[in-house]
Amino acid sequence: MTTRPKRLRRCQLSVPGSSEKMMTKAAGLDVDYIFLDLEDAVAPDQKRPARKKIIDALNNLDFGRSTRCVRINDLTTEYAAEDIIEIMEGAGENLDLIMLTKALGPDDITFCDKLMTQMEKKLKLKKRIGLETLIEEVEAMQKVDEIACASDRLEALIFGMGDYSASQGVSTKDIGGDTGYPGDIWHYQRQKMTIAARVNRIDAVDGPFADFSNPEFFREECRRSMILGMVGKWAIHPSQVEIAQEVFSPTAEDVDRARRMREAFDAAIARGEGAAQFEGRMIDIASMRIVDRVVDRADMIGM
């Protein structure tokens, strides 16, 4: 099995592929991940011209440390295959990932994987382009376990609650807002998708929060998904980037404590002991699974 690259996805910033101005602005932001959109953010008569604008941006803008992704149209449209072919031909290794929309089952993943494999061979690319998919239809949620293991190219599942609302017939005032429902209306979907992702050693990412004028509720939505094991959340506006990246980062105190716990446990193992005392509590190998996740994330961030 191919080893998937480790990527930070604390925030995935959505940028319309039809707007040179917005893509230029996004390239200058300190954000983990930027996806240039060919789907919902682009009008039908602008989708083909937007491909050329995206290719120009990927080839000529400096995106710094940000992962570079293109969100393509779904496979029921006339655009999807050409999206993959044209973007890969034009941008080559300046592209990191393709994001699929509205996957309905594992066959959609394998179709994209095979087409991308053909393009990599044709273009003789040295770098493998990753694949992510949105889970935004009830059919996809029902088959999420099959989708998550459909390809070793697949790196992440993303919960798209906007289209999912329509698919399930959910009526909400604002996506992720205060609906009046007792509890988190998306708890089951987030939990189910995250488990499927974790089983297959891929990332789970939460989708958009539409009201970017309400930063506190956006922070709360980030916190809810983070607690369930998701690694990041979308931003539809630059003002949401800093909040998401803060919530999905361990604090300096958490990192320092995790490193000290690891040192204490390693010292105990060196003494032939299976557990260690740390701040009045016993820690063992199970504790280290949590500790090491914090340390690994801190190392990726550069803390």
CSV table of C-alpha atoms in Angstrom, one decimal:
chain,number,residue,atom,x,y,z
A,1,MET,CA,0.0,0.0,0.0
A,2,THR,CA,1.2,3.5,-0.9
A,3,THR,CA,2.1,5.7,2.1
A,4,ARG,CA,-0.1,8.7,2.3
A,5,PRO,CA,1.6,12.1,2.9
A,6,LYS,CA,1.0,13.8,6.2
A,7,ARG,CA,-0.7,17.1,5.6
A,8,LEU,CA,-2.1,19.8,7.9
A,9,ARG,CA,-5.8,20.4,7.4
A,10,ARG,CA,-6.7,22.5,10.4
A,11,CYS,CA,-8.3,24.9,7.9
A,12,GLN,CA,-9.3,24.3,4.3
A,13,LEU,CA,-10.0,27.7,2.7
A,14,SER,CA,-12.4,27.7,-0.2
A,15,VAL,CA,-11.6,30.1,-3.1
A,16,PRO,CA,-13.6,30.6,-6.3
A,17,GLY,CA,-11.6,29.4,-9.3
A,18,SER,CA,-13.2,32.1,-11.4
A,19,SER,CA,-11.7,35.0,-9.5
A,20,GLU,CA,-8.0,35.9,-10.1
A,21,LYS,CA,-8.3,38.5,-7.4
A,22,MET,CA,-9.4,36.1,-4.7
A,23,MET,CA,-6.9,33.4,-5.7
A,24,THR,CA,-4.1,36.0,-5.5
A,25,LYS,CA,-5.3,37.1,-2.0
A,26,ALA,CA,-5.5,33.5,-0.8
A,27,ALA,CA,-2.0,32.7,-1.9
A,28,GLY,CA,-0.7,35.4,0.5
A,29,LEU,CA,-2.5,33.9,3.6
A,30,ASP,CA,-0.9,31.7,6.2
A,31,VAL,CA,-3.3,28.8,5.9
A,32,ASP,CA,-2.7,25.1,5.9
A,33,TYR,CA,-4.8,24.3,2.8
A,34,ILE,CA,-6.4,26.1,-0.1
A,35,PHE,CA,-8.8,24.6,-2.5
A,36,LEU,CA,-9.6,26.4,-5.8
A,37,ASP,CA,-13.2,25.7,-6.6
A,38,LEU,CA,-14.7,24.7,-9.9
A,39,GLU,CA,-18.0,23.6,-8.5
A,40,ASP,CA,-20.6,25.6,-6.5
A,41,ALA,CA,-18.6,28.9,-6.5
A,42,VAL,CA,-18.4,29.0,-10.3
A,43,ALA,CA,-21.3,29.7,-12.6
A,44,PRO,CA,-21.9,27.1,-15.4
A,45,ASP,CA,-20.8,29.3,-18.2
A,46,GLN,CA,-17.6,30.2,-16.3
A,47,LYS,CA,-16.5,26.6,-15.4
A,48,ARG,CA,-14.3,26.0,-18.5
A,49,PRO,CA,-12.7,29.5,-18.4
A,50,ALA,CA,-12.1,29.0,-14.6
A,51,ARG,CA,-9.9,25.9,-15.3
A,52,LYS,CA,-7.4,28.1,-17.2
A,53,LYS,CA,-7.5,30.7,-14.4
A,54,ILE,CA,-6.8,28.0,-11.8
A,55,ILE,CA,-3.9,26.6,-13.9
A,56,ASP,CA,-2.4,30.0,-14.2
A,57,ALA,CA,-2.7,30.5,-10.4
A,58,LEU,CA,-1.2,27.2,-9.6
A,59,ASN,CA,1.7,27.7,-11.9
A,60,ASN,CA,2.5,31.4,-11.2
A,61,LEU,CA,1.3,32.3,-7.6
A,62,ASP,CA,3.4,31.5,-4.6
A,63,PHE,CA,1.2,29.6,-2.2
A,64,GLY,CA,3.9,29.2,0.4
A,65,ARG,CA,3.4,26.3,2.8
A,66,SER,CA,-0.3,25.9,1.8
A,67,THR,CA,-1.4,22.6,0.3
A,68,ARG,CA,-2.9,23.3,-3.2
A,69,CYS,CA,-6.1,21.5,-4.1
A,70,VAL,CA,-8.8,21.9,-6.8
A,71,ARG,CA,-12.4,21.0,-6.2
A,72,ILE,CA,-13.9,19.5,-9.3
A,73,ASN,CA,-17.5,19.1,-10.4
A,74,ASP,CA,-19.4,15.9,-9.5
A,75,LEU,CA,-19.3,12.9,-11.7
A,76,THR,CA,-22.9,13.3,-12.9
A,77,THR,CA,-21.9,16.5,-14.8
A,78,GLU,CA,-20.2,16.9,-18.2
A,79,TYR,CA,-17.4,18.8,-16.5
A,80,ALA,CA,-15.8,16.3,-14.1
A,81,ALA,CA,-13.5,14.2,-16.2
A,82,GLU,CA,-12.3,17.2,-18.2
A,83,ASP,CA,-11.7,19.0,-14.9
A,84,ILE,CA,-9.3,16.3,-13.8
A,85,ILE,CA,-7.6,16.0,-17.2
A,86,GLU,CA,-7.2,19.7,-17.9
A,87,ILE,CA,-6.1,20.7,-14.4
A,88,MET,CA,-3.5,17.8,-14.2
A,89,GLU,CA,-2.2,18.5,-17.7
A,90,GLY,CA,-1.9,22.2,-17.0
A,91,ALA,CA,-0.6,22.3,-13.5
A,92,GLY,CA,1.3,19.0,-13.2
A,93,GLU,CA,3.3,18.8,-10.0
A,94,ASN,CA,2.1,22.3,-8.9
A,95,LEU,CA,-1.1,20.5,-7.8
A,96,ASP,CA,-1.3,18.5,-4.6
A,97,LEU,CA,-4.8,17.2,-4.5
A,98,ILE,CA,-8.1,16.8,-6.3
A,99,MET,CA,-11.3,17.1,-4.3
A,100,LEU,CA,-14.3,15.2,-5.5
A,101,THR,CA,-17.8,16.5,-4.9
A,102,LYS,CA,-21.0,14.5,-4.2
A,103,ALA,CA,-19.5,11.0,-4.2
A,104,LEU,CA,-22.3,8.4,-4.0
A,105,GLY,CA,-20.3,5.3,-3.5
A,106,PRO,CA,-16.8,3.7,-3.8
A,107,ASP,CA,-17.1,3.4,-7.6
A,108,ASP,CA,-16.8,7.2,-7.8
A,109,ILE,CA,-13.5,7.1,-5.9
A,110,THR,CA,-12.1,4.3,-8.0
A,111,PHE,CA,-13.1,6.1,-11.2
A,112,CYS,CA,-11.2,9.2,-10.2
A,113,ASP,CA,-8.2,7.2,-9.0
A,114,LYS,CA,-7.9,5.3,-12.3
A,115,LEU,CA,-8.2,8.5,-14.4
A,116,MET,CA,-5.6,10.3,-12.2
A,117,THR,CA,-3.3,7.3,-12.5
A,118,GLN,CA,-3.5,7.4,-16.3
A,119,MET,CA,-2.8,11.1,-16.2
A,120,GLU,CA,0.2,10.7,-14.0
A,121,LYS,CA,1.6,8.0,-16.3
A,122,LYS,CA,0.9,10.2,-19.4
A,123,LEU,CA,2.6,13.3,-17.8
A,124,LYS,CA,5.4,11.2,-16.2
A,125,LEU,CA,4.8,12.9,-12.9
A,126,LYS,CA,7.2,12.1,-10.1
A,127,LYS,CA,4.7,13.2,-7.5
A,128,ARG,CA,1.5,11.4,-6.7
A,129,ILE,CA,-1.6,13.6,-6.6
A,130,GLY,CA,-3.9,13.0,-3.7
A,131,LEU,CA,-7.6,12.6,-3.6
A,132,GLU,CA,-10.3,13.8,-1.2
A,133,THR,CA,-14.0,13.5,-1.3
A,134,LEU,CA,-17.0,15.3,0.2
A,135,ILE,CA,-19.7,13.2,1.9
A,136,GLU,CA,-22.7,15.3,1.2
A,137,GLU,CA,-25.5,12.9,0.1
A,138,VAL,CA,-27.4,10.4,2.1
A,139,GLU,CA,-26.3,7.7,-0.3
A,140,ALA,CA,-22.7,8.6,0.5
A,141,MET,CA,-23.3,8.6,4.3
A,142,GLN,CA,-24.9,5.2,4.1
A,143,LYS,CA,-21.8,3.8,2.2
A,144,VAL,CA,-19.2,5.9,3.9
A,145,ASP,CA,-17.3,2.8,5.2
A,146,GLU,CA,-17.0,1.5,1.6
A,147,ILE,CA,-16.0,4.9,0.3
A,148,ALA,CA,-13.3,5.4,2.9
A,149,CYS,CA,-11.4,2.3,1.9
A,150,ALA,CA,-12.0,2.5,-1.9
A,151,SER,CA,-8.5,3.8,-2.8
A,152,ASP,CA,-5.1,4.2,-1.1
A,153,ARG,CA,-5.0,7.6,-3.0
A,154,LEU,CA,-7.8,8.9,-0.8
A,155,GLU,CA,-6.5,11.1,2.0
A,156,ALA,CA,-9.6,12.6,3.6
A,157,LEU,CA,-13.4,12.6,4.0
A,158,ILE,CA,-15.1,16.0,4.3
A,159,PHE,CA,-18.6,16.4,5.7
A,160,GLY,CA,-20.6,18.8,3.3
A,161,MET,CA,-23.6,19.7,5.5
A,162,GLY,CA,-25.0,22.1,2.9
A,163,ASP,CA,-25.9,19.7,0.2
A,164,TYR,CA,-26.4,17.0,2.8
A,165,SER,CA,-29.2,19.1,4.4
A,166,ALA,CA,-31.1,19.0,1.1
A,167,SER,CA,-30.4,15.3,0.5
A,168,GLN,CA,-31.8,14.3,3.9
A,169,GLY,CA,-34.6,16.9,3.9
A,170,VAL,CA,-33.2,18.8,6.9
A,171,SER,CA,-34.5,22.3,7.3
A,172,THR,CA,-32.0,24.7,8.9
A,173,LYS,CA,-31.9,28.5,9.2
A,174,ASP,CA,-28.2,28.5,8.8
A,175,ILE,CA,-25.8,25.7,8.1
A,176,GLY,CA,-24.3,24.9,11.5
A,177,GLY,CA,-26.3,27.6,13.2
A,178,ASP,CA,-28.7,27.5,16.2
A,179,THR,CA,-31.5,25.4,14.7
A,180,GLY,CA,-33.5,24.9,17.9
A,181,TYR,CA,-32.8,21.2,17.9
A,182,PRO,CA,-31.8,19.8,21.3
A,183,GLY,CA,-28.1,19.1,20.8
A,184,ASP,CA,-25.9,19.1,17.7
A,185,ILE,CA,-28.0,18.3,14.7
A,186,TRP,CA,-25.0,16.9,12.9
A,187,HIS,CA,-23.5,14.8,15.7
A,188,TYR,CA,-24.4,11.5,14.1
A,189,GLN,CA,-23.1,12.3,10.7
A,190,ARG,CA,-19.9,13.8,12.0
A,191,GLN,CA,-19.4,10.8,14.3
A,192,LYS,CA,-20.1,8.2,11.6
A,193,MET,CA,-17.9,9.8,9.0
A,194,THR,CA,-15.0,10.3,11.4
A,195,ILE,CA,-15.0,6.7,12.5
A,196,ALA,CA,-14.9,5.6,8.9
A,197,ALA,CA,-12.0,7.9,8.2
A,198,ARG,CA,-10.1,6.8,11.3
A,199,VAL,CA,-10.6,3.1,10.6
A,200,ASN,CA,-8.8,3.7,7.2
A,201,ARG,CA,-6.1,6.0,8.6
A,202,ILE,CA,-7.3,9.0,6.7
A,203,ASP,CA,-8.4,12.5,7.9
A,204,ALA,CA,-11.9,13.7,8.7
A,205,VAL,CA,-12.7,17.3,8.0
A,206,ASP,CA,-15.8,19.3,8.9
A,207,GLY,CA,-17.5,21.4,6.2
A,208,PRO,CA,-18.5,25.1,6.0
A,209,PHE,CA,-20.2,27.4,8.4
A,210,ALA,CA,-22.1,29.9,6.3
A,211,ASP,CA,-22.5,32.9,8.6
A,212,PHE,CA,-18.9,34.3,8.6
A,213,SER,CA,-20.2,37.3,10.6
A,214,ASN,CA,-20.7,35.0,13.6
A,215,PRO,CA,-17.1,34.1,14.6
A,216,GLU,CA,-18.1,32.7,18.1
A,217,PHE,CA,-20.5,30.1,16.7
A,218,PHE,CA,-17.9,29.2,14.1
A,219,ARG,CA,-15.5,28.6,16.9
A,220,GLU,CA,-18.0,26.4,18.7
A,221,GLU,CA,-18.6,24.4,15.5
A,222,CYS,CA,-14.8,23.9,15.2
A,223,ARG,CA,-14.7,22.8,18.8
A,224,ARG,CA,-17.5,20.3,18.4
A,225,SER,CA,-15.9,18.6,15.4
A,226,MET,CA,-12.4,18.7,17.0
A,227,ILE,CA,-13.7,16.8,20.0
A,228,LEU,CA,-15.1,14.0,17.8
A,229,GLY,CA,-11.6,13.5,16.2
A,230,MET,CA,-11.9,15.7,13.1
A,231,VAL,CA,-8.6,17.4,12.1
A,232,GLY,CA,-10.0,20.6,10.6
A,233,LYS,CA,-12.8,22.7,9.2
A,234,TRP,CA,-13.5,24.6,6.0
A,235,ALA,CA,-13.4,28.4,5.9
A,236,ILE,CA,-15.5,30.2,3.3
A,237,HIS,CA,-14.0,33.6,4.3
A,238,PRO,CA,-10.4,34.6,5.3
A,239,SER,CA,-11.7,35.8,8.7
A,240,GLN,CA,-12.4,32.2,9.7
A,241,VAL,CA,-8.9,30.9,9.0
A,242,GLU,CA,-7.2,32.0,12.2
A,243,ILE,CA,-10.1,30.6,14.4
A,244,ALA,CA,-10.0,27.2,12.8
A,245,GLN,CA,-6.2,26.9,12.9
A,246,GLU,CA,-6.2,27.9,16.6
A,247,VAL,CA,-9.0,25.5,17.7
A,248,PHE,CA,-7.4,22.5,15.8
A,249,SER,CA,-4.0,23.1,17.3
A,250,PRO,CA,-2.8,21.9,20.7
A,251,THR,CA,-1.9,24.6,23.1
A,252,ALA,CA,1.8,25.1,24.0
A,253,GLU,CA,0.9,23.8,27.5
A,254,ASP,CA,-0.6,20.6,26.1
A,255,VAL,CA,2.4,20.0,23.9
A,256,ASP,CA,4.9,20.5,26.8
A,257,ARG,CA,2.9,18.2,29.0
A,258,ALA,CA,2.7,15.5,26.3
A,259,ARG,CA,6.4,15.6,25.8
A,260,ARG,CA,7.1,15.3,29.5
A,261,MET,CA,4.6,12.4,29.7
A,262,ARG,CA,6.5,10.6,26.9
A,263,GLU,CA,9.8,11.2,28.7
A,264,ALA,CA,8.4,9.8,31.9
A,265,PHE,CA,7.0,6.7,30.2
A,266,ASP,CA,10.2,6.0,28.2
A,267,ALA,CA,12.2,6.3,31.4
A,268,ALA,CA,9.8,3.7,33.1
A,269,ILE,CA,10.2,1.3,30.1
A,270,ALA,CA,14.0,1.7,30.4
A,271,ARG,CA,13.7,0.6,34.0
A,272,GLY,CA,11.7,-2.5,32.9
A,273,GLU,CA,8.4,-1.1,34.1
A,274,GLY,CA,5.2,-1.2,32.1
A,275,ALA,CA,3.7,2.0,33.5
A,276,ALA,CA,4.9,5.3,35.0
A,277,GLN,CA,3.6,7.8,37.5
A,278,PHE,CA,3.0,11.3,36.2
A,279,GLU,CA,1.5,14.2,38.2
A,280,GLY,CA,-0.1,11.7,40.6
A,281,ARG,CA,-1.6,9.5,37.9
A,282,MET,CA,-0.6,6.2,36.3
A,283,ILE,CA,0.2,6.4,32.5
A,284,ASP,CA,0.7,3.3,30.3
A,285,ILE,CA,0.9,2.4,26.6
A,286,ALA,CA,-2.8,3.3,26.1
A,287,SER,CA,-2.0,6.8,27.4
A,288,MET,CA,0.9,7.1,25.0
A,289,ARG,CA,-1.4,6.7,22.0
A,290,ILE,CA,-3.1,9.9,22.9
A,291,VAL,CA,0.2,11.6,23.9
A,292,ASP,CA,1.9,10.7,20.7
A,293,ARG,CA,-1.0,12.1,18.6
A,294,VAL,CA,-0.5,15.4,20.3
A,295,VAL,CA,3.2,15.4,19.8
A,296,ASP,CA,2.9,14.3,16.1
A,297,ARG,CA,0.5,17.2,15.5
A,298,ALA,CA,2.8,19.6,17.2
A,299,ASP,CA,5.7,18.5,15.1
A,300,MET,CA,3.7,19.0,11.9
A,301,ILE,CA,2.7,22.5,13.0
A,302,GLY,CA,6.3,23.3,14.1
A,303,MET,CA,5.5,23.8,17.7
